[in-house]
Tab-separated table of C-alpha atoms in Angstrom:
chain	number	residue	atom	x	y	z
K	1	MET	CA	92.738	81.547	65.614
K	2	ARG	CA	94.186	83.619	68.456
K	3	ASP	CA	94.552	86.678	66.198
K	4	SER	CA	90.928	86.455	65.096
K	5	MET	CA	89.837	86.074	68.712
K	6	ILE	CA	91.864	89.150	69.700
K	7	LYS	CA	90.292	91.098	66.857
K	8	ARG	CA	86.798	90.077	68.016
K	9	ARG	CA	87.630	90.992	71.576
K	10	THR	CA	89.131	94.294	70.501
K	11	ILE	CA	85.946	95.118	68.615
K	12	LEU	CA	83.965	94.184	71.723
K	13	GLY	CA	86.175	96.507	73.735
K	14	MET	CA	85.524	99.292	71.261
K	15	GLY	CA	81.786	98.706	71.531
K	16	LEU	CA	81.904	98.889	75.297
K	17	ALA	CA	83.948	102.058	75.136
K	18	LEU	CA	81.477	103.618	72.749
K	19	ALA	CA	78.620	102.574	75.029
K	20	MET	CA	80.346	104.401	77.892
K	21	GLY	CA	80.176	107.692	76.041
K	22	LEU	CA	83.411	107.539	74.102
K	23	ALA	CA	81.594	107.539	70.797
K	24	PRO	CA	82.774	109.483	67.777
K	25	ALA	CA	81.617	112.994	68.412
K	26	PHE	CA	79.502	114.105	65.470
K	27	ASP	CA	75.755	114.260	65.944
K	28	ALA	CA	73.841	116.068	63.232
K	29	ALA	CA	71.241	117.144	65.780
K	30	GLN	CA	73.886	119.237	67.516
K	31	ALA	CA	73.887	121.552	64.515
K	32	GLN	CA	70.389	122.681	65.539
K	33	THR	CA	71.234	123.502	69.154
K	34	LYS	CA	72.991	126.416	70.818
K	35	GLU	CA	74.437	124.355	73.663
K	36	LEU	CA	78.164	124.512	74.226
K	37	VAL	CA	79.759	121.567	72.421
K	38	VAL	CA	83.159	120.298	73.547
K	39	PHE	CA	85.216	117.684	71.705
K	40	ALA	CA	87.729	116.172	74.115
K	41	ALA	CA	90.282	113.364	74.137
K	42	ALA	CA	88.924	110.150	75.651
K	43	SER	CA	91.413	110.254	78.523
K	44	MET	CA	89.844	113.520	79.710
K	45	LYS	CA	86.470	111.998	80.575
K	46	ASN	CA	86.568	111.689	84.353
K	47	ALA	CA	88.296	115.007	84.983
K	48	LEU	CA	86.384	117.025	82.393
K	49	ASP	CA	82.987	115.640	83.429
K	50	GLU	CA	83.653	116.793	86.984
K	51	ALA	CA	85.050	120.166	85.941
K	52	ALA	CA	82.066	120.801	83.663
K	53	ALA	CA	79.594	119.871	86.402
K	54	ASN	CA	81.295	122.281	88.795
K	55	TRP	CA	81.251	125.032	86.167
K	56	VAL	CA	77.508	124.565	85.669
K	57	LYS	CA	76.906	124.847	89.426
K	58	GLU	CA	79.079	127.927	89.801
K	59	SER	CA	78.020	129.787	86.669
K	60	GLY	CA	74.408	128.769	86.263
K	61	LYS	CA	75.148	128.087	82.595
K	62	PRO	CA	73.571	125.157	80.721
K	63	ALA	CA	75.565	121.933	80.842
K	64	PRO	CA	77.953	121.584	77.908
K	65	LYS	CA	77.609	118.666	75.532
K	66	ILE	CA	80.936	116.818	75.743
K	67	SER	CA	81.870	114.185	73.178
K	68	TYR	CA	84.885	111.985	73.867
K	69	ALA	CA	86.947	110.076	71.335
K	70	ALA	CA	90.531	109.763	70.120
K	71	SER	CA	92.084	113.128	69.262
K	72	ASN	CA	92.601	112.140	65.630
K	73	THR	CA	88.917	111.242	65.284
K	74	LEU	CA	87.819	114.529	66.802
K	75	ALA	CA	90.138	116.628	64.648
K	76	LYS	CA	88.911	114.913	61.503
K	77	GLN	CA	85.277	115.406	62.505
K	78	ILE	CA	85.823	119.101	63.106
K	79	GLU	CA	87.449	119.254	59.676
K	80	SER	CA	84.341	117.574	58.250
K	81	GLY	CA	82.103	120.249	59.739
K	82	ALA	CA	81.041	118.814	63.078
K	83	PRO	CA	79.691	121.721	65.166
K	84	ALA	CA	82.176	121.831	68.037
K	85	ASP	CA	82.944	124.974	70.020
K	86	ILE	CA	86.037	123.710	71.878
K	87	PHE	CA	88.644	121.087	71.002
K	88	ILE	CA	90.900	119.434	73.602
K	89	SER	CA	93.565	117.161	72.134
K	90	ALA	CA	95.769	114.642	73.952
K	91	ASP	CA	98.803	115.720	71.953
K	92	LEU	CA	100.229	118.692	70.133
K	93	ASP	CA	100.210	116.976	66.742
K	94	TRP	CA	96.443	116.875	66.311
K	95	MET	CA	95.987	120.428	67.551
K	96	ASP	CA	98.716	121.456	65.119
K	97	TYR	CA	96.767	119.606	62.422
K	98	ALA	CA	93.618	121.539	63.328
K	99	ALA	CA	95.574	124.780	63.258
K	100	SER	CA	97.075	123.955	59.863
K	101	LYS	CA	93.558	123.447	58.500
K	102	ASN	CA	92.415	126.776	59.968
K	103	LEU	CA	89.953	124.994	62.277
K	104	ILE	CA	90.765	126.797	65.538
K	105	LYS	CA	91.134	130.347	66.821
K	106	PRO	CA	94.895	130.443	67.426
K	107	GLU	CA	94.690	133.240	69.980
K	108	THR	CA	92.634	130.952	72.263
K	109	ARG	CA	95.073	128.030	72.152
K	110	VAL	CA	96.668	127.006	75.448
K	111	SER	CA	98.721	123.993	76.542
K	112	LEU	CA	96.445	123.098	79.433
K	113	LEU	CA	97.602	119.799	80.940
K	114	GLY	CA	100.381	117.245	81.107
K	115	ASN	CA	100.173	113.488	81.650
K	116	LYS	CA	102.289	110.315	81.849
K	117	ILE	CA	102.056	106.890	80.227
K	118	VAL	CA	102.210	103.722	82.276
K	119	LEU	CA	102.135	99.965	81.844
K	120	VAL	CA	99.036	98.444	83.445
K	121	ALA	CA	97.786	94.956	84.259
K	122	ALA	CA	94.661	93.540	85.861
K	123	LYS	CA	94.442	94.353	89.575
K	124	ASP	CA	95.209	90.749	90.601
K	125	SER	CA	98.141	90.349	88.192
K	126	THR	CA	101.516	89.248	89.571
K	127	ALA	CA	103.430	90.835	86.678
K	128	ALA	CA	106.677	92.522	87.714
K	129	ILE	CA	108.355	94.474	84.913
K	130	GLU	CA	111.003	97.189	85.037
K	131	LEU	CA	110.778	99.591	82.133
K	132	LYS	CA	114.451	100.123	81.364
K	133	PRO	CA	116.563	99.833	78.201
K	134	GLY	CA	116.474	96.272	76.907
K	135	VAL	CA	113.217	95.334	78.642
K	136	ASP	CA	111.679	92.251	77.000
K	137	LEU	CA	107.938	92.855	77.038
K	138	ALA	CA	107.448	90.157	74.416
K	139	ALA	CA	108.659	87.535	76.877
K	140	ALA	CA	106.328	88.891	79.545
K	141	LEU	CA	103.388	88.687	77.143
K	142	GLY	CA	104.088	85.152	75.963
K	143	SER	CA	101.379	84.286	73.443
K	144	ASN	CA	99.191	87.207	74.534
K	145	ARG	CA	98.863	90.791	73.333
K	146	LEU	CA	99.779	94.258	74.541
K	147	ALA	CA	96.797	96.625	74.490
K	148	MET	CA	97.433	100.192	73.365
K	149	GLY	CA	95.949	102.916	71.212
K	150	ASN	CA	96.536	102.816	67.491
K	151	VAL	CA	100.251	103.532	67.167
K	152	ASP	CA	99.872	105.600	64.006
K	153	SER	CA	97.106	107.966	65.060
K	154	VAL	CA	95.977	107.745	68.701
K	155	PRO	CA	98.209	109.960	70.889
K	156	ALA	CA	98.621	107.387	73.696
K	157	GLY	CA	99.566	104.778	71.100
K	158	LYS	CA	102.093	107.103	69.478
K	159	TYR	CA	103.662	107.929	72.834
K	160	GLY	CA	103.737	104.242	73.730
K	161	LYS	CA	105.417	103.222	70.513
K	162	ALA	CA	108.007	105.990	70.889
K	163	ALA	CA	108.802	104.806	74.416
K	164	LEU	CA	109.095	101.163	73.381
K	165	GLU	CA	111.409	102.142	70.541
K	166	LYS	CA	113.558	104.209	72.903
K	167	LEU	CA	113.816	101.270	75.322
K	168	GLY	CA	114.670	98.849	72.514
K	169	ALA	CA	111.530	96.794	73.031
K	170	TRP	CA	109.471	97.643	69.949
K	171	ASP	CA	110.898	95.184	67.410
K	172	LYS	CA	110.132	92.189	69.620
K	173	VAL	CA	106.674	93.330	70.628
K	174	LYS	CA	105.342	94.998	67.463
K	175	ASP	CA	103.606	91.823	66.271
K	176	LYS	CA	101.926	91.354	69.649
K	177	ILE	CA	99.909	94.579	69.751
K	178	ALA	CA	96.121	94.761	70.202
K	179	GLN	CA	95.489	98.265	68.826
K	180	ALA	CA	92.403	100.171	69.943
K	181	ASP	CA	90.588	103.197	68.531
K	182	ASN	CA	91.208	105.227	71.700
K	183	VAL	CA	93.068	104.872	74.978
K	184	ARG	CA	89.960	104.061	77.027
K	185	ALA	CA	89.205	101.140	74.726
K	186	ALA	CA	92.762	99.880	75.306
K	187	LEU	CA	92.199	100.247	79.046
K	188	LEU	CA	89.036	98.159	78.805
K	189	LEU	CA	90.906	95.285	77.180
K	190	VAL	CA	93.108	95.053	80.266
K	191	SER	CA	90.327	95.788	82.741
K	192	ARG	CA	88.212	92.945	81.323
K	193	GLY	CA	91.116	90.509	81.194
K	194	GLU	CA	91.264	90.410	77.405
K	195	ALA	CA	94.905	91.528	77.366
K	196	PRO	CA	97.375	90.949	80.232
K	197	LEU	CA	99.205	94.252	79.782
K	198	GLY	CA	98.419	97.643	78.302
K	199	ILE	CA	99.883	101.103	77.792
K	200	VAL	CA	97.600	103.916	78.916
K	201	TYR	CA	97.842	107.298	80.578
K	202	ALA	CA	98.415	107.430	84.310
K	203	THR	CA	95.077	109.217	84.598
K	204	ASP	CA	93.286	106.323	82.874
K	205	ALA	CA	94.869	103.816	85.249
K	206	ALA	CA	93.708	105.893	88.212
K	207	ALA	CA	90.157	105.948	86.861
K	208	ASP	CA	89.732	102.144	86.665
K	209	PRO	CA	89.867	100.107	89.908
K	210	GLN	CA	90.151	96.892	87.911
K	211	VAL	CA	93.712	97.677	86.814
K	212	LYS	CA	96.976	98.508	88.536
K	213	VAL	CA	100.143	100.248	87.410
K	214	VAL	CA	102.987	97.808	86.837
K	215	ALA	CA	105.544	100.464	85.888
K	216	ALA	CA	105.778	104.041	84.608
K	217	PHE	CA	107.659	104.849	81.413
K	218	PRO	CA	110.679	107.123	81.901
K	219	GLU	CA	109.778	110.666	80.855
K	220	GLY	CA	112.719	110.902	78.504
K	221	SER	CA	111.564	107.837	76.568
K	222	HIS	CA	108.857	109.734	74.667
K	223	PRO	CA	107.906	113.304	73.717
K	224	PRO	CA	106.343	115.383	76.493
K	225	ILE	CA	102.626	114.630	76.856
K	226	VAL	CA	100.746	117.893	76.438
K	227	TYR	CA	96.989	118.490	76.175
K	228	PRO	CA	96.292	121.680	74.201
K	229	VAL	CA	92.863	123.322	74.142
K	230	ALA	CA	91.379	125.904	71.785
K	231	ALA	CA	88.102	127.345	70.607
K	232	THR	CA	87.140	126.302	67.099
K	233	LYS	CA	87.196	128.855	64.320
K	234	ASP	CA	83.485	128.607	63.565
K	235	SER	CA	82.278	128.758	67.175
K	236	THR	CA	79.970	131.662	67.955
K	237	ASN	CA	78.841	130.410	71.358
K	238	PRO	CA	79.605	133.075	73.990
K	239	ASP	CA	79.980	130.364	76.636
K	240	ALA	CA	83.069	128.961	74.913
K	241	ALA	CA	85.336	131.722	76.200
K	242	ALA	CA	83.854	131.467	79.685
K	243	PHE	CA	84.385	127.715	79.849
K	244	LEU	CA	87.947	127.991	78.551
K	245	THR	CA	88.666	130.600	81.214
K	246	TYR	CA	87.224	128.297	83.873
K	247	LEU	CA	89.343	125.339	82.743
K	248	ARG	CA	92.444	127.511	83.077
K	249	GLY	CA	91.449	128.887	86.445
K	250	PRO	CA	92.025	127.958	90.090
K	251	ALA	CA	88.687	126.170	90.509
K	252	ALA	CA	89.446	123.534	87.863
K	253	LYS	CA	93.065	122.947	88.899
K	254	PRO	CA	92.373	120.607	91.854
K	255	VAL	CA	89.943	118.584	89.744
K	256	PHE	CA	92.600	117.911	87.132
K	257	GLU	CA	95.282	117.233	89.722
K	258	LYS	CA	93.026	114.794	91.582
K	259	GLN	CA	92.776	112.729	88.396
K	260	GLY	CA	96.565	112.723	87.981
K	261	PHE	CA	97.054	115.474	85.405
K	262	THR	CA	99.753	118.108	85.691
K	263	VAL	CA	98.330	121.588	85.167
K	264	LEU	CA	100.513	123.472	82.678
K	265	ASN	CA	98.322	126.386	81.587
K	266	LYS	CA	100.899	127.738	79.143
K	267	PRO	CA	100.365	129.759	75.965
K	268	ALA	CA	100.887	127.737	72.811
K	269	SER	CA	104.180	129.498	72.138
K	270	SER	CA	105.538	128.067	75.410
K	271	SER	CA	104.676	124.424	74.631
């Protein structure tokens, strides 16, 4: 009964996330337009929306069409022919996947940002958990679930699983996971009180006043969190290069840092 309820609530969370603009990116109508189309990881929404708005004001260019979803979803849609000009992934794996399928222009690829993963709870929660080796998250959850992105495909979920394994907590908690299609959907489950704890990016936690950070995962407990960006192979939009240059430049840096990202701005070979 509880599992079926969690599943229904998870689906509800997905629906809310999609309603907030985190829908899968492909829109056939986009194929008929010359607007700049950006596919970006869901966790980029607040920062990238602001950066794009500033770019429009400063450049006088038309506003880009930005579609947010999990990095795996976006990569697969580009592979299926979705007309994106720029791809921003929340991990190296899915950008590597796009590169292996010849979907990006490798000379445009840059490791743009860094992030952290944290354990969050509702803002009025009294949970006190120290994320150290041997931590027993299962005991803290009781009969409830831990919200996180899909651990096999969503970058935040993969990072979270790696960290839990490193801390020795995964085996006890693996049957108590409420997996979401993207990290913002996982955040919503905690924000709405449908899960008492969740693993999200620090930037997601900062974007939702209904949650608070209980603890940050040690950096050495998971692979470095890197957000690579690249122009897609089939893009012919001249604004793509200009927008990529802007995202790497001094004007965008404070926007990303305000949201909690670390600006890396490194060539792919330095990742």
